[in-house]
Short mmCIF file of C-alpha atoms in Angstrom, two decimals:
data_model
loop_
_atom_site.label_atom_id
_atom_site.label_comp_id
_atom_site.label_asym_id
_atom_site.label_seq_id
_atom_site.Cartn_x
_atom_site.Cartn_y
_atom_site.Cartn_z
CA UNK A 1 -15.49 -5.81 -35.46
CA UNK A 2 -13.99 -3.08 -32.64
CA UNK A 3 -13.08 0.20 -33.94
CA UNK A 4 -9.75 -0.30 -32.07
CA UNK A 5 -6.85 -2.71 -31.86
CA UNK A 6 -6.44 -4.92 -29.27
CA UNK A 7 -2.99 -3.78 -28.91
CA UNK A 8 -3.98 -0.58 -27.91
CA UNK A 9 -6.53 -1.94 -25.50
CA UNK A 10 -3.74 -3.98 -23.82
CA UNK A 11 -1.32 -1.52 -23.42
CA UNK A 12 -4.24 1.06 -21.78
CA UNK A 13 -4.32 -2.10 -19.21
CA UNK A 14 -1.22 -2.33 -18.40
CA UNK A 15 -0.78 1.42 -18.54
CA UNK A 16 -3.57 1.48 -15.85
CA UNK A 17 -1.91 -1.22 -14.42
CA UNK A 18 1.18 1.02 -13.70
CA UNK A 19 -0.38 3.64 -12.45
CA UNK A 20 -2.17 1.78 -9.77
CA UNK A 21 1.11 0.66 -8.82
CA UNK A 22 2.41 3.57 -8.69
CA UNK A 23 0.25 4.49 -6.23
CA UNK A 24 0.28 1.68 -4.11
CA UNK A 25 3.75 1.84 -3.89
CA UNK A 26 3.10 6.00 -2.80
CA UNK A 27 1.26 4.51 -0.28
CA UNK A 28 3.21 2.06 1.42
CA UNK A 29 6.00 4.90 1.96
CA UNK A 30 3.35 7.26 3.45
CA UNK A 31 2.56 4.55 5.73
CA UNK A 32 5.97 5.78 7.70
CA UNK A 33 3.05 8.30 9.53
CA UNK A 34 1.34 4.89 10.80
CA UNK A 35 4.73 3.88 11.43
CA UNK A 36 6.16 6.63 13.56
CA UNK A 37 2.63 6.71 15.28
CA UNK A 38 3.36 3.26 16.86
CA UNK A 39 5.83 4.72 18.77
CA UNK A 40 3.66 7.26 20.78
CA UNK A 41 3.62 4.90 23.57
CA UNK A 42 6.99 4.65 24.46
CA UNK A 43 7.25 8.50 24.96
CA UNK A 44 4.71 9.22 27.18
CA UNK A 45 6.92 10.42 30.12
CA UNK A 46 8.48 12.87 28.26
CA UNK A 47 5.82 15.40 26.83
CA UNK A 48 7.56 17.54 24.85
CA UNK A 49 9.40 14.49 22.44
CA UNK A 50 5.48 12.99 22.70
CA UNK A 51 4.05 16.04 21.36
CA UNK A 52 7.11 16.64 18.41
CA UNK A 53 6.49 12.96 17.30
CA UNK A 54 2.62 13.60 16.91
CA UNK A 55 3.02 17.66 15.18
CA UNK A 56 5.58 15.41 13.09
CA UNK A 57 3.48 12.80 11.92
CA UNK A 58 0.23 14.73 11.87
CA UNK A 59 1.53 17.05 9.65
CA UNK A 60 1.36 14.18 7.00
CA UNK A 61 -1.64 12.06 7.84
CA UNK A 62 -3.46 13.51 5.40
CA UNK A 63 -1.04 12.77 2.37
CA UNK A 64 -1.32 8.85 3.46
CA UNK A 65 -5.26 9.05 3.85
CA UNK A 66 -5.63 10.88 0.20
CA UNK A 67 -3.50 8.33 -1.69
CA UNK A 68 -5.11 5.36 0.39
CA UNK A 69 -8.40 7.44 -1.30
CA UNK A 70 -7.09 7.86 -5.13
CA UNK A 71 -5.76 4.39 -4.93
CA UNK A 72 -8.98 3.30 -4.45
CA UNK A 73 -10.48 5.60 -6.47
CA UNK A 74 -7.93 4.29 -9.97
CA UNK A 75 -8.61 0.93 -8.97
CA UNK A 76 -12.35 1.10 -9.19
CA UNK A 77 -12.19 3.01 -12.22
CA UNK A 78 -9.36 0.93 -14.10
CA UNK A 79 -10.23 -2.49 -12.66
CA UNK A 80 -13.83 -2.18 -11.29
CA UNK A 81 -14.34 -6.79 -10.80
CA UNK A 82 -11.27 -6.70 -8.82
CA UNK A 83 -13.25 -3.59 -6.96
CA UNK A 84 -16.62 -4.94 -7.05
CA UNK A 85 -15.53 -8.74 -6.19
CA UNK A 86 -12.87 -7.58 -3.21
CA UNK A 87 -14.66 -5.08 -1.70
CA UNK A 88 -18.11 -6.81 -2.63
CA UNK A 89 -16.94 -10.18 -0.73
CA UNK A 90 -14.04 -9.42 1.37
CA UNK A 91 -16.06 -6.36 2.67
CA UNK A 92 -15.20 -7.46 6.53
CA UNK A 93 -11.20 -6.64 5.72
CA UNK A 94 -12.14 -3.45 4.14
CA UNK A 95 -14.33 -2.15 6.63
CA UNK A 96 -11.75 -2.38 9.05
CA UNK A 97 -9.16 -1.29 7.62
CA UNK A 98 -10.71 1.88 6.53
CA UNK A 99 -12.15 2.23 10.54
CA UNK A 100 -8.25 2.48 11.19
CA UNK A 101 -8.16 5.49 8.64
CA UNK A 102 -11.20 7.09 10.76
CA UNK A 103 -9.92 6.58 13.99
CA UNK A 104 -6.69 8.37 13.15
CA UNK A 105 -8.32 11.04 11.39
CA UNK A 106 -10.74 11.48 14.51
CA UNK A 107 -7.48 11.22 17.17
CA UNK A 108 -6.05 13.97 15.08
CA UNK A 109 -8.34 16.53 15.48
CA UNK A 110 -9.71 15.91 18.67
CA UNK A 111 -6.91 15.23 20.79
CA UNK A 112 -5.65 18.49 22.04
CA UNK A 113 -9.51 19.95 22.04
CA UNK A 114 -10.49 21.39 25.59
CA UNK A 115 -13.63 18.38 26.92
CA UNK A 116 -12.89 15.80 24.53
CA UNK A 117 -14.40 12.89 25.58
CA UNK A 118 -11.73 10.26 25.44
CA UNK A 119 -8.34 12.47 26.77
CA UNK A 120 -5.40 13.37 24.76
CA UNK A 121 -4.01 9.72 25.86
CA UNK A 122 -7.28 8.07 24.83
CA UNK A 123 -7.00 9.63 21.29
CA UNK A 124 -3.17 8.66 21.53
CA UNK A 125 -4.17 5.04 22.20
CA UNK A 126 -5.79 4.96 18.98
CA UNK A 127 -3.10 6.15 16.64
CA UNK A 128 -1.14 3.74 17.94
CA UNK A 129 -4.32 0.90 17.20
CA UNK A 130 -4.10 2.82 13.75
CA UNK A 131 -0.42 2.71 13.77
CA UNK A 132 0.21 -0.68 13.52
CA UNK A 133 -2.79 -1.93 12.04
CA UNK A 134 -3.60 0.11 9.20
CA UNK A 135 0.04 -1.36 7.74
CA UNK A 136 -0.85 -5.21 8.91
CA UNK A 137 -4.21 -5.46 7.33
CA UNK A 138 -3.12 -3.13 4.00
CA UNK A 139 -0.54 -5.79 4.02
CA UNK A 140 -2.66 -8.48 4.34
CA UNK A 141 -4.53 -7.36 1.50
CA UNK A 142 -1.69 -6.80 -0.65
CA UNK A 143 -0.50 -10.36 -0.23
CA UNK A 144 -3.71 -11.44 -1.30
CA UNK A 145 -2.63 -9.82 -5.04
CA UNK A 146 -0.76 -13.60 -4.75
CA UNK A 147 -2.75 -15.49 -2.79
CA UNK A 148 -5.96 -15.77 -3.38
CA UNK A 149 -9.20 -15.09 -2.66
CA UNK A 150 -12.36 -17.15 -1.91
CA UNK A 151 -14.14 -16.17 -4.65
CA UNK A 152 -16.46 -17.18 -8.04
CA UNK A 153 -17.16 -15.14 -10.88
CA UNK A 154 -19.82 -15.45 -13.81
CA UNK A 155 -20.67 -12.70 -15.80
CA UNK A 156 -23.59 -14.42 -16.85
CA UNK A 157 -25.12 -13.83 -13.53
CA UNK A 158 -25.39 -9.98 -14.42
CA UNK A 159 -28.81 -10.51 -16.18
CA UNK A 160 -30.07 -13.21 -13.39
CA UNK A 161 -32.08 -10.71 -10.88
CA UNK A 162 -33.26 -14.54 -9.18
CA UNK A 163 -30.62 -15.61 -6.02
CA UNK A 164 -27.91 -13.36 -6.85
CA UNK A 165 -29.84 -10.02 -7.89
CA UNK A 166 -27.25 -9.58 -10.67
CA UNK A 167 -24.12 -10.03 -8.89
CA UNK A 168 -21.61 -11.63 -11.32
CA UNK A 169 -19.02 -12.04 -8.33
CA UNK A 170 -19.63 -14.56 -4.95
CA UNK A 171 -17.47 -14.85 -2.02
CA UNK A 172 -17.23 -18.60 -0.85
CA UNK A 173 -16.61 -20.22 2.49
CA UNK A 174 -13.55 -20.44 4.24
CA UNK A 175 -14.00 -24.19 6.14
CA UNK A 176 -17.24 -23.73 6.16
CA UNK A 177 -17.59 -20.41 7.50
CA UNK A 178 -18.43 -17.03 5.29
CA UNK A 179 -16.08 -14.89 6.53
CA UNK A 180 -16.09 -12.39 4.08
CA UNK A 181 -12.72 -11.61 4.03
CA UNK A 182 -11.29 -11.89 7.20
CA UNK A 183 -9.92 -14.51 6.33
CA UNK A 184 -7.08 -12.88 4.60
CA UNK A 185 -5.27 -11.98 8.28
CA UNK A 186 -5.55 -16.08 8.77
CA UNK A 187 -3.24 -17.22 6.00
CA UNK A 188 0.08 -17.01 7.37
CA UNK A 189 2.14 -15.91 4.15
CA UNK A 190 -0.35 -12.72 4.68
CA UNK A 191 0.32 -12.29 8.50
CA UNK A 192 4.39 -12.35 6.87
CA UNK A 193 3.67 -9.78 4.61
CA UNK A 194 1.53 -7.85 6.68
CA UNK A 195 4.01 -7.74 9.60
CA UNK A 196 6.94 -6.94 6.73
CA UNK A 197 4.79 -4.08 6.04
CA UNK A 198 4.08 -2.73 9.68
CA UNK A 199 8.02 -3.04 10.48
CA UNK A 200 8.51 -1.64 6.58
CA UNK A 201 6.24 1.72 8.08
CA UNK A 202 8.43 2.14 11.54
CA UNK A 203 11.82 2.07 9.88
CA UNK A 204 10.61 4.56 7.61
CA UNK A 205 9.12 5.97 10.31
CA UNK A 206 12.03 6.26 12.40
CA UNK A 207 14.13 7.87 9.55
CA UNK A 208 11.75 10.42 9.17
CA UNK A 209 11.55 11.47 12.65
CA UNK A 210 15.79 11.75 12.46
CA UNK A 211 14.94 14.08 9.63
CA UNK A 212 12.09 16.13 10.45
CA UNK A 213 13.13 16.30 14.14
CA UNK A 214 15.95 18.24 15.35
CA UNK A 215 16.59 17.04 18.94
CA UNK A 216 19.30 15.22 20.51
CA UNK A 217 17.32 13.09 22.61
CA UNK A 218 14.62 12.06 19.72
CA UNK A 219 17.81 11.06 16.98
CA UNK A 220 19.48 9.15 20.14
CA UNK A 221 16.38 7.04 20.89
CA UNK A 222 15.74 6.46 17.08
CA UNK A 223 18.57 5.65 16.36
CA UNK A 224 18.62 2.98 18.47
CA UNK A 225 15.55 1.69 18.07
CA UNK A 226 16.46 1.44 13.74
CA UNK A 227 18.56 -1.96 14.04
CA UNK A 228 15.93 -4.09 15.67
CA UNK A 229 13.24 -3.10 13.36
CA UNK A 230 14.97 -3.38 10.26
CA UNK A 231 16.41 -6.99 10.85
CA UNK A 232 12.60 -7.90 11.63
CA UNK A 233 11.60 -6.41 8.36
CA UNK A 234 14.13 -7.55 6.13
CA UNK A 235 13.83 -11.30 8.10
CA UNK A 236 10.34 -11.05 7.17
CA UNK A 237 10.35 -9.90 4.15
CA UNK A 238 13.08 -12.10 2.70
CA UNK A 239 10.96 -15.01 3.60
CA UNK A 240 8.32 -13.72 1.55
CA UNK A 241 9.85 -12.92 -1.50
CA UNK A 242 11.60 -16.51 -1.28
CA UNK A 243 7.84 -18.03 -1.06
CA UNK A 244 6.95 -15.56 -3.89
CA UNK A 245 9.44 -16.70 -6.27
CA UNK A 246 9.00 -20.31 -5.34
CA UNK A 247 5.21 -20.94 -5.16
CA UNK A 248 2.76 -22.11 -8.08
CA UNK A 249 0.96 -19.47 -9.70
CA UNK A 250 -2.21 -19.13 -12.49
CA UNK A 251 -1.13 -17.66 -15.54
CA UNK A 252 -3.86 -16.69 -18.50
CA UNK A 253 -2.92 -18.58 -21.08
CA UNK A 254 -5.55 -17.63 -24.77
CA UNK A 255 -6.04 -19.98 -27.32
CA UNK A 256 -3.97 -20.60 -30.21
CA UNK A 257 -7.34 -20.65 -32.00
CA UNK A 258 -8.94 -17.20 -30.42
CA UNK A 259 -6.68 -14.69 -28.80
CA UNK A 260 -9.88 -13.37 -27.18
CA UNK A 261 -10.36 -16.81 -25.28
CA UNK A 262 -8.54 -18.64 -23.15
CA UNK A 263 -8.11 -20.30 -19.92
CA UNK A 264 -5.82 -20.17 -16.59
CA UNK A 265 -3.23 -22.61 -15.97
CA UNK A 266 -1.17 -23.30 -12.99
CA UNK A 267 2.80 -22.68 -13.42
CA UNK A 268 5.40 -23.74 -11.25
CA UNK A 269 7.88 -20.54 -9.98
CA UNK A 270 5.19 -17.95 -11.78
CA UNK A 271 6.97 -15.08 -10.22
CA UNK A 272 10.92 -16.18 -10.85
CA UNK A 273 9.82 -16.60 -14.35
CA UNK A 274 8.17 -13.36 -14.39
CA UNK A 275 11.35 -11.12 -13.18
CA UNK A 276 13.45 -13.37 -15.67
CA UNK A 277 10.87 -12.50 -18.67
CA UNK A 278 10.47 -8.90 -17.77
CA UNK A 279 14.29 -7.85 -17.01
CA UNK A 280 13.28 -3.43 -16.56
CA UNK A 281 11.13 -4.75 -13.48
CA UNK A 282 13.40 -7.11 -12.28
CA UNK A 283 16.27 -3.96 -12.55
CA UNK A 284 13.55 -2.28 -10.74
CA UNK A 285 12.89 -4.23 -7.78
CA UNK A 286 17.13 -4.68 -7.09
CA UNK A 287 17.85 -1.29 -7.42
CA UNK A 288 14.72 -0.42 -4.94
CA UNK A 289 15.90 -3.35 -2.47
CA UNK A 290 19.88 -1.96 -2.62
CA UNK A 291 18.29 1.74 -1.47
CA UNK A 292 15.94 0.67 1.19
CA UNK A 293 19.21 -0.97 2.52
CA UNK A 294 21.53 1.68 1.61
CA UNK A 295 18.90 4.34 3.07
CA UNK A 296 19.35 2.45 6.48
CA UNK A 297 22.78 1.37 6.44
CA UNK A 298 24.36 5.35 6.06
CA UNK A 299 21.51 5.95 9.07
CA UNK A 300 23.10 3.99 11.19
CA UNK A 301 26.60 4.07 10.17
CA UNK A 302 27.00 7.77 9.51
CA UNK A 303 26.69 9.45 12.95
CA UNK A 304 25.02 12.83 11.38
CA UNK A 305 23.40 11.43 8.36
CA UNK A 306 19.80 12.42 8.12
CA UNK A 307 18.41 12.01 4.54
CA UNK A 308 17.75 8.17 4.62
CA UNK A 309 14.36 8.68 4.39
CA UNK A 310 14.57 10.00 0.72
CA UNK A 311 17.04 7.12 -0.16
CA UNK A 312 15.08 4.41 1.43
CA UNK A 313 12.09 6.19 0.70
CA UNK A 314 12.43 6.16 -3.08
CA UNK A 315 13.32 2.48 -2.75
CA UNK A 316 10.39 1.03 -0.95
CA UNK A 317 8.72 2.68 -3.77
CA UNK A 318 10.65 0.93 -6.87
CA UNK A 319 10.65 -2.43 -4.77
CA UNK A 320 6.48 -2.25 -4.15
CA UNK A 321 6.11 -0.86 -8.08
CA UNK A 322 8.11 -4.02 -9.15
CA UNK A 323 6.48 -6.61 -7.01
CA UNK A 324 2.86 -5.35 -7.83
CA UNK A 325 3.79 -5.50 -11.76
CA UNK A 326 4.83 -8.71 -11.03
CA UNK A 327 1.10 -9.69 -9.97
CA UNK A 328 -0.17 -7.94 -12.93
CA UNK A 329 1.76 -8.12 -16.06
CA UNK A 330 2.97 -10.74 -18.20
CA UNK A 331 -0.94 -12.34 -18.47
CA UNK A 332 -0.48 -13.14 -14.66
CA UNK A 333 -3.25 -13.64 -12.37
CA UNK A 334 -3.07 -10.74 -10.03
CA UNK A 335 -6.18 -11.95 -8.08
CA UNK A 336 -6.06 -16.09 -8.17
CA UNK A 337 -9.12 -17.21 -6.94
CA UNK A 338 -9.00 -20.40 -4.42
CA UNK A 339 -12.74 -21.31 -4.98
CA UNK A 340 -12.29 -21.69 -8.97
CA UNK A 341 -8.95 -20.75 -10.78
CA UNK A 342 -11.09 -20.07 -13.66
CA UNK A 343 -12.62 -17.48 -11.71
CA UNK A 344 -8.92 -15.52 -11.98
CA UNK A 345 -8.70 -12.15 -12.11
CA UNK A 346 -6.21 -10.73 -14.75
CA UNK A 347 -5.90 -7.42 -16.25
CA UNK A 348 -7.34 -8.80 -19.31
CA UNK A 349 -10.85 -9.74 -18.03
CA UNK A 350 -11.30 -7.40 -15.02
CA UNK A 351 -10.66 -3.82 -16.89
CA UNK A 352 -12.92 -1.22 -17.83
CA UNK A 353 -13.52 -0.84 -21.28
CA UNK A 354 -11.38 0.70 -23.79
CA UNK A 355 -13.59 3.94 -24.20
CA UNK A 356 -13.11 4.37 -20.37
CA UNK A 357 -9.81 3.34 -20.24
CA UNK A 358 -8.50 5.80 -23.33
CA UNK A 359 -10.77 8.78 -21.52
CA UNK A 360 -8.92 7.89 -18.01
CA UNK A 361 -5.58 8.17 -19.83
CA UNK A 362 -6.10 11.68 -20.84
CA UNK A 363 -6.91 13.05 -17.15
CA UNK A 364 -4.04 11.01 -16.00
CA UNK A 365 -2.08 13.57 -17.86
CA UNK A 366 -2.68 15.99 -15.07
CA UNK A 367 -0.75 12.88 -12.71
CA UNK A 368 2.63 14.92 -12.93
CA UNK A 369 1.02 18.50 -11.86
CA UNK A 370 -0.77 17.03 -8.85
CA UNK A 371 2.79 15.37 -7.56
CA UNK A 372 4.03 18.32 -8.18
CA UNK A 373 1.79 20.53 -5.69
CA UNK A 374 2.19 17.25 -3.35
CA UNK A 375 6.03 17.77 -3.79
CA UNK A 376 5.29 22.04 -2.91
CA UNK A 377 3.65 21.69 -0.19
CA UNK A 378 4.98 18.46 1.39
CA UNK A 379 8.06 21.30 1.04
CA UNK A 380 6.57 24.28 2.55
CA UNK A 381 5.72 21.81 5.69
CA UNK A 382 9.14 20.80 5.99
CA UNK A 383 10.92 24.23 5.95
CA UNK A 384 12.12 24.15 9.54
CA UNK A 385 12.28 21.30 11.25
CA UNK A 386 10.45 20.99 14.36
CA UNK A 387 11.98 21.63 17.31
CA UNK A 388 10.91 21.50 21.70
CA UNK A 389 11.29 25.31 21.49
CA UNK A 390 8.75 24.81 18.65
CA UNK A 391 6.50 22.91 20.70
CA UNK A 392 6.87 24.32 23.80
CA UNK A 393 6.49 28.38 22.39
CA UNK A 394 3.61 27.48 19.55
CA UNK A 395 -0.20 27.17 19.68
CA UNK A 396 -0.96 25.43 16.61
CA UNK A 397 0.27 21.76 17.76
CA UNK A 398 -2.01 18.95 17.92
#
């Protein structure tokens, strides 16, 4: 006998669920910084605009690296098999991805110091490294959320201290070869998404830049540069929602007998049944979709319109919330394993328990008073926009 429902227990799950959604989603908007970052290079004769774009993203960095850090951080805590069998066996993906995060951090601070060793360009070359692929390999991993990972899991394995030295998880071969998750960035449906992503982070990128920036010549070259990006993002990423909704997925199905056991199956269109069965998120993802477009299309058709960031902003959040609770929820496989689909991960059989779930719930209370410092400050940053007399007249530019 538990001394709680199960009810509860599942709705703490998908409650946690949520909330590291939530912040995923956070995250893939503050990837604009990676985003605008990638276009360093193209400025490099004129020093002033160089120097605006980099106060104007690295002003920010931080706010990307902290969520990239309490995303992890929820996910470990909420979910820790998905934590302990991704970043246990796809380790190689991880490690890189988080060098990115280093690198930029490191360019940053260094890059205007007198005798650093690599040059203010060197530095530069590296937030652009950082700039585009921080966003492909984060969406890389994302896309594995769908599909798959080379993986096994037995929890029996946690009292064998023989082979596996208690490891219940075990990363598998890709055609022979352990490559410990690198081979995420060689499934093409990832590359798709991961691309999506990258050209998702320098649209949002460029909107930003029209509305932190005030400068003729930086809203005249972004503005240009807006159309070609966003048809290679919305190309992309149309593709991959149309494999999304139209690929086999692994669904937990429990026993009539045992709600507590069960097994996965495979079901054809997983994720077009999902948005049918689960209307709110479906309403969700549409209305994010309609503002990401929206956000862009008053950009470029209204001459002096600078807020698209906030309007394209808050829909690249409600489209990534909707497609991650589409991994999740509704007893779906959010990490299918290609090794052994019994090996699934689901919210069900990856969570914490409910003790550290319920205990979680009551810090996560606080949630709505750290966005709201985040919202303060993000505002005190922003209360002139930065200009070349800025630049040109101040010390405290990176």
């Amino acid at each position: 006998m538990t001394s709680y429902s199960l009810e509860t227990y599942s709705f703490l799950q998908h409650y946690w669920w949520l909330l590291v959604s939530l912040l995923g989603a956070l995250l893939v908007f503050l990837l604009f910084v990676q985003g605008g970052q990638t276009f360093l290079i193209g400025t490099k004769k004129d020093k002033v605009l160089n120097q605006m774009l980099v106060n104007s993203t690295g002003r920010k960095w931080e706010f990307t690296l902290t969520t990239l850090v309490t995303f992890g951080g929820a996910f470990f805590a909420s979910f820790p098999l998905f934590y302990s069998t991704s970043f246990g066996g796809a380790y190689w993906v991880w490690i890189i991805t988080c060098l990115m995060f280093v690198i930029q951090a490191i360019s940053y601070e260094y890059q205007s110091k007198h005798g650093n060793v690599l040059g203010k360009k060197g530095y530069q070359t590296l937030l652009v490294i950082n700039g585009i692929m921080a966003p492909l390999l984060l969406g890389a991993i994302v896309s594995t959320l769908f599909m798959g990972g080379n993986f096994t899991i037995d929890k029996s394995q946690i009292y064998d201290f023989g082979a596996m030295r208690g490891a219940i998880s075990e990363w598998s071969t890709y055609n022979g070869v352990m490559l410990h998750g690198l081979e995420a960035v060689l499934n093409p449906w990832n590359l798709v998404l991961g691309v999506a992503v990258l050209f998702l982070a320098r649209v949002t990128g460029l909107l930003y830049f029209i509305n932190n920036i005030d400068d003729s010549v930086l809203q005249a070259k972004a503005r240009k540069s807006l159309p070609l990006n966003a048809i290679i993002f919305v190309v992309l990423f149309v593709a991959y929602v149309v494999k999304l909704i139209t690929m086999t997925g692994l669904r937990y199905s429990p026993s009539a007998l045992d709600p507590g056991v069960g097994s996965f199956v495979q079901e054809s269109f997983l994720y077009w049944h999902n948005l049918l069965q689960m209307p709110i998120v479906l309403i969700i993802f549409l209305v994010g979709v309609l503002l990401v477009l929206l956000g862009i299309g008053l950009t470029l058709f209204k001459k002096n319109f600078r807020k698209g960031v906030w309007i394209e902003g808050v829909g690249v959040v409600l489209a990534v919330l909707a497609m991650l609770l589409l991994a999740g929820w509704n007893n779906t496989a959010y990490y299918p394993s290609l090794a052994d689909a019994q090996s699934s991960l689901s919210i069900k059989n990856s969570s914490s328990s409910f003790y550290t779930l319920r205990a979680m719930s009551y810090v996560s209370i606080l949630i709505p008073f750290v966005l709201a410092y985040i919202w303060f400050a993000w505002k005190s940053i922003d209360s002139k926009k930065i200009t070349r007399k800025e630049i040109e007249s101040s010390e405290h530019t990176y």
